[in-house]
PDB file of C-alpha atoms in Angstrom:
ATOM      1  CA  MET A   1     124.122  77.880 119.042  1.00  0.00           C
ATOM      2  CA  ALA A   2     123.997  81.529 117.938  1.00  0.00           C
ATOM      3  CA  SER A   3     120.889  83.062 116.430  1.00  0.00           C
ATOM      4  CA  PHE A   4     120.079  86.216 114.483  1.00  0.00           C
ATOM      5  CA  ASN A   5     116.685  87.900 114.065  1.00  0.00           C
ATOM      6  CA  LYS A   6     116.753  91.003 111.831  1.00  0.00           C
ATOM      7  CA  VAL A   7     114.143  92.289 109.391  1.00  0.00           C
ATOM      8  CA  ILE A   8     114.361  95.259 107.020  1.00  0.00           C
ATOM      9  CA  LEU A   9     111.276  96.122 104.985  1.00  0.00           C
ATOM     10  CA  ILE A  10     110.343  98.935 102.622  1.00  0.00           C
ATOM     11  CA  GLY A  11     106.691  99.306 101.775  1.00  0.00           C
ATOM     12  CA  ASN A  12     103.625 101.517 101.819  1.00  0.00           C
ATOM     13  CA  MET A  13     101.473 102.090 104.880  1.00  0.00           C
ATOM     14  CA  THR A  14      97.983 100.772 104.165  1.00  0.00           C
ATOM     15  CA  ALA A  15      96.242 103.128 106.634  1.00  0.00           C
ATOM     16  CA  ASP A  16      96.988 106.089 108.859  1.00  0.00           C
ATOM     17  CA  PRO A  17      98.756 104.853 111.985  1.00  0.00           C
ATOM     18  CA  GLU A  18      96.707 105.059 115.184  1.00  0.00           C
ATOM     19  CA  LEU A  19      98.592 105.708 118.400  1.00  0.00           C
ATOM     20  CA  LYS A  20      97.209 103.968 121.490  1.00  0.00           C
ATOM     21  CA  GLN A  21      98.236 103.758 125.138  1.00  0.00           C
ATOM     22  CA  THR A  22      98.491 100.639 127.278  1.00  0.00           C
ATOM     23  CA  ALA A  23      96.802 100.577 130.702  1.00  0.00           C
ATOM     24  CA  THR A  24     100.121 101.746 132.161  1.00  0.00           C
ATOM     25  CA  GLY A  25     100.415 104.667 129.698  1.00  0.00           C
ATOM     26  CA  VAL A  26     102.985 103.195 127.299  1.00  0.00           C
ATOM     27  CA  SER A  27     102.557 104.303 123.671  1.00  0.00           C
ATOM     28  CA  VAL A  28     101.976 101.506 121.159  1.00  0.00           C
ATOM     29  CA  LEU A  29     101.140 101.571 117.485  1.00  0.00           C
ATOM     30  CA  SER A  30     100.525  98.854 114.922  1.00  0.00           C
ATOM     31  CA  PHE A  31     100.016  99.163 111.209  1.00  0.00           C
ATOM     32  CA  THR A  32     100.127  97.105 108.065  1.00  0.00           C
ATOM     33  CA  LEU A  33     102.919  97.548 105.556  1.00  0.00           C
ATOM     34  CA  ALA A  34     102.275  96.504 101.937  1.00  0.00           C
ATOM     35  CA  VAL A  35     105.533  95.108 100.553  1.00  0.00           C
ATOM     36  CA  ASN A  36     105.797  94.070  96.906  1.00  0.00           C
ATOM     37  CA  ARG A  37     107.200  90.668  96.027  1.00  0.00           C
ATOM     38  CA  ARG A  38     108.239  89.620  92.525  1.00  0.00           C
ATOM     39  CA  TYR A  39     107.513  86.181  91.208  1.00  0.00           C
ATOM     40  CA  ALA A  40     108.744  84.259  88.193  1.00  0.00           C
ATOM     41  CA  SER A  41     105.650  84.580  86.005  1.00  0.00           C
ATOM     42  CA  LYS A  42     105.772  87.381  83.431  1.00  0.00           C
ATOM     43  CA  ASN A  43     102.872  89.518  82.245  1.00  0.00           C
ATOM     44  CA  GLU A  44     101.865  90.137  78.613  1.00  0.00           C
ATOM     45  CA  GLN A  45     104.573  92.821  78.259  1.00  0.00           C
ATOM     46  CA  GLY A  46     107.265  90.384  79.435  1.00  0.00           C
ATOM     47  CA  GLU A  47     107.763  92.134  82.799  1.00  0.00           C
ATOM     48  CA  ASN A  48     108.043  90.267  86.081  1.00  0.00           C
ATOM     49  CA  GLN A  49     104.783  90.399  87.970  1.00  0.00           C
ATOM     50  CA  THR A  50     104.467  91.447  91.599  1.00  0.00           C
ATOM     51  CA  GLN A  51     102.193  90.591  94.457  1.00  0.00           C
ATOM     52  CA  ALA A  52     101.902  92.461  97.728  1.00  0.00           C
ATOM     53  CA  ASP A  53     102.475  90.907 101.116  1.00  0.00           C
ATOM     54  CA  PHE A  54     100.675  92.669 103.956  1.00  0.00           C
ATOM     55  CA  ILE A  55     102.848  92.602 107.057  1.00  0.00           C
ATOM     56  CA  THR A  56     101.838  93.655 110.564  1.00  0.00           C
ATOM     57  CA  VAL A  57     104.317  96.036 112.161  1.00  0.00           C
ATOM     58  CA  VAL A  58     104.338  97.071 115.840  1.00  0.00           C
ATOM     59  CA  ALA A  59     106.154 100.018 117.409  1.00  0.00           C
ATOM     60  CA  TRP A  60     106.429 101.012 121.065  1.00  0.00           C
ATOM     61  CA  ARG A  61     107.141 104.173 123.071  1.00  0.00           C
ATOM     62  CA  ASN A  62     109.041 106.984 121.282  1.00  0.00           C
ATOM     63  CA  THR A  63     109.160 105.059 118.010  1.00  0.00           C
ATOM     64  CA  ALA A  64     105.357 104.706 118.036  1.00  0.00           C
ATOM     65  CA  GLU A  65     104.923 108.424 118.731  1.00  0.00           C
ATOM     66  CA  PHE A  66     107.379 109.331 115.952  1.00  0.00           C
ATOM     67  CA  ILE A  67     105.586 107.157 113.380  1.00  0.00           C
ATOM     68  CA  SER A  68     102.143 108.504 114.340  1.00  0.00           C
ATOM     69  CA  LYS A  69     103.372 112.081 113.976  1.00  0.00           C
ATOM     70  CA  PHE A  70     105.236 111.862 110.663  1.00  0.00           C
ATOM     71  CA  PHE A  71     103.734 109.009 108.608  1.00  0.00           C
ATOM     72  CA  LYS A  72     100.376 108.712 106.876  1.00  0.00           C
ATOM     73  CA  LYS A  73      98.531 106.200 104.708  1.00  0.00           C
ATOM     74  CA  GLY A  74     100.370 105.579 101.431  1.00  0.00           C
ATOM     75  CA  ASN A  75     103.774 106.815 102.650  1.00  0.00           C
ATOM     76  CA  LEU A  76     106.734 104.708 101.633  1.00  0.00           C
ATOM     77  CA  VAL A  77     108.550 103.766 104.833  1.00  0.00           C
ATOM     78  CA  CYS A  78     111.510 101.610 105.802  1.00  0.00           C
ATOM     79  CA  VAL A  79     111.322  99.689 109.061  1.00  0.00           C
ATOM     80  CA  GLU A  80     114.093  97.762 110.734  1.00  0.00           C
ATOM     81  CA  GLY A  81     113.367  95.351 113.531  1.00  0.00           C
ATOM     82  CA  SER A  82     112.882  91.735 114.464  1.00  0.00           C
ATOM     83  CA  LEU A  83     110.232  89.057 113.999  1.00  0.00           C
ATOM     84  CA  GLN A  84     108.163  88.099 117.004  1.00  0.00           C
ATOM     85  CA  SER A  85     105.451  85.470 117.185  1.00  0.00           C
ATOM     86  CA  ARG A  86     102.544  85.455 119.596  1.00  0.00           C
ATOM     87  CA  SER A  87      99.516  83.296 120.152  1.00  0.00           C
ATOM     88  CA  TRP A  88      96.096  83.577 121.775  1.00  0.00           C
ATOM     89  CA  GLU A  89      92.927  81.573 122.270  1.00  0.00           C
ATOM     90  CA  GLN A  90      89.880  82.531 120.158  1.00  0.00           C
ATOM     91  CA  ASP A  91      86.628  80.605 119.862  1.00  0.00           C
ATOM     92  CA  GLY A  92      88.277  77.565 121.414  1.00  0.00           C
ATOM     93  CA  GLN A  93      91.116  77.529 118.856  1.00  0.00           C
ATOM     94  CA  ARG A  94      94.732  78.536 119.205  1.00  0.00           C
ATOM     95  CA  ARG A  95      95.635  81.441 116.875  1.00  0.00           C
ATOM     96  CA  TYR A  96      99.131  82.546 115.890  1.00  0.00           C
ATOM     97  CA  THR A  97     100.596  85.630 114.278  1.00  0.00           C
ATOM     98  CA  LEU A  98     104.028  86.826 113.246  1.00  0.00           C
ATOM     99  CA  GLU A  99     104.796  90.547 113.590  1.00  0.00           C
ATOM    100  CA  VAL A 100     107.741  92.851 112.981  1.00  0.00           C
ATOM    101  CA  MET A 101     108.748  94.692 116.152  1.00  0.00           C
ATOM    102  CA  VAL A 102     110.238  98.026 115.036  1.00  0.00           C
ATOM    103  CA  ASP A 103     113.641  99.126 116.299  1.00  0.00           C
ATOM    104  CA  ASN A 104     114.260 101.894 113.736  1.00  0.00           C
ATOM    105  CA  THR A 105     112.198 103.614 111.094  1.00  0.00           C
ATOM    106  CA  TYR A 106     113.345 105.679 108.116  1.00  0.00           C
ATOM    107  CA  PHE A 107     111.850 108.015 105.551  1.00  0.00           C
ATOM    108  CA  VAL A 108     112.217 106.663 102.025  1.00  0.00           C
ATOM    109  CA  GLU A 109     110.610 109.545 100.132  1.00  0.00           C
ATOM    110  CA  SER A 110     111.643 113.166 100.270  1.00  0.00           C
ATOM    111  CA  LYS A 111     109.491 115.688 102.118  1.00  0.00           C
ATOM    112  CA  LYS A 112     108.019 116.650  98.749  1.00  0.00           C
ATOM    113  CA  GLY A 113     106.781 113.062  98.309  1.00  0.00           C
ATOM    114  CA  GLN A 114     105.091 113.088 101.707  1.00  0.00           C
ATOM    115  CA  GLU A 115     102.115 115.412 101.441  1.00  0.00           C
ATOM    116  CA  GLY A 116     100.747 116.513 104.781  1.00  0.00           C
ATOM    117  CA  SER A 117     103.839 115.463 106.692  1.00  0.00           C
ATOM    118  CA  ASP A 118     105.632 117.704 109.204  1.00  0.00           C
ATOM    119  CA  TYR A 119     108.846 115.827 108.464  1.00  0.00           C
ATOM    120  CA  GLN A 120     111.984 117.612 109.675  1.00  0.00           C
ATOM    121  CA  GLY A 121     114.645 114.880 109.919  1.00  0.00           C
ATOM    122  CA  GLU A 122     116.061 111.798 108.248  1.00  0.00           C
ATOM    123  CA  SER A 123     115.344 108.852 110.533  1.00  0.00           C
ATOM    124  CA  PHE A 124     114.503 107.815 114.036  1.00  0.00           C
ATOM    125  CA  ASP A 125     116.390 105.227 116.019  1.00  0.00           C
ATOM    126  CA  ALA A 126     114.661 103.841 119.079  1.00  0.00           C
ATOM    127  CA  PRO A 127     116.489 104.537 122.366  1.00  0.00           C
TER     128      PRO A 127
END
């Protein structure tokens, strides 16, 4: 049976990304993306209301370095990747999380909308 795992999200970074290195020197970065979701209930003005989902995003190697260099807290960013689950043991209980593993990342705002950015290009596709 065939399967397909593709995620595309546009949202705001909730904090400045922090680049780290694994013990073997591989660049890794994780951040939270706030993505708005509409729901059926309307507010007093008759507009659809929104709630934010906070989604953990992980990037590796060149993609991680690119994101840490060009994106800051509050920037609107598009990420394309796949969902990956992982689990670990904590305090005697099994914990689970679902993360987006980034393949590509794109600027959504113009350079003008990204104060403090050294942005020079359009997008970055992981090798």
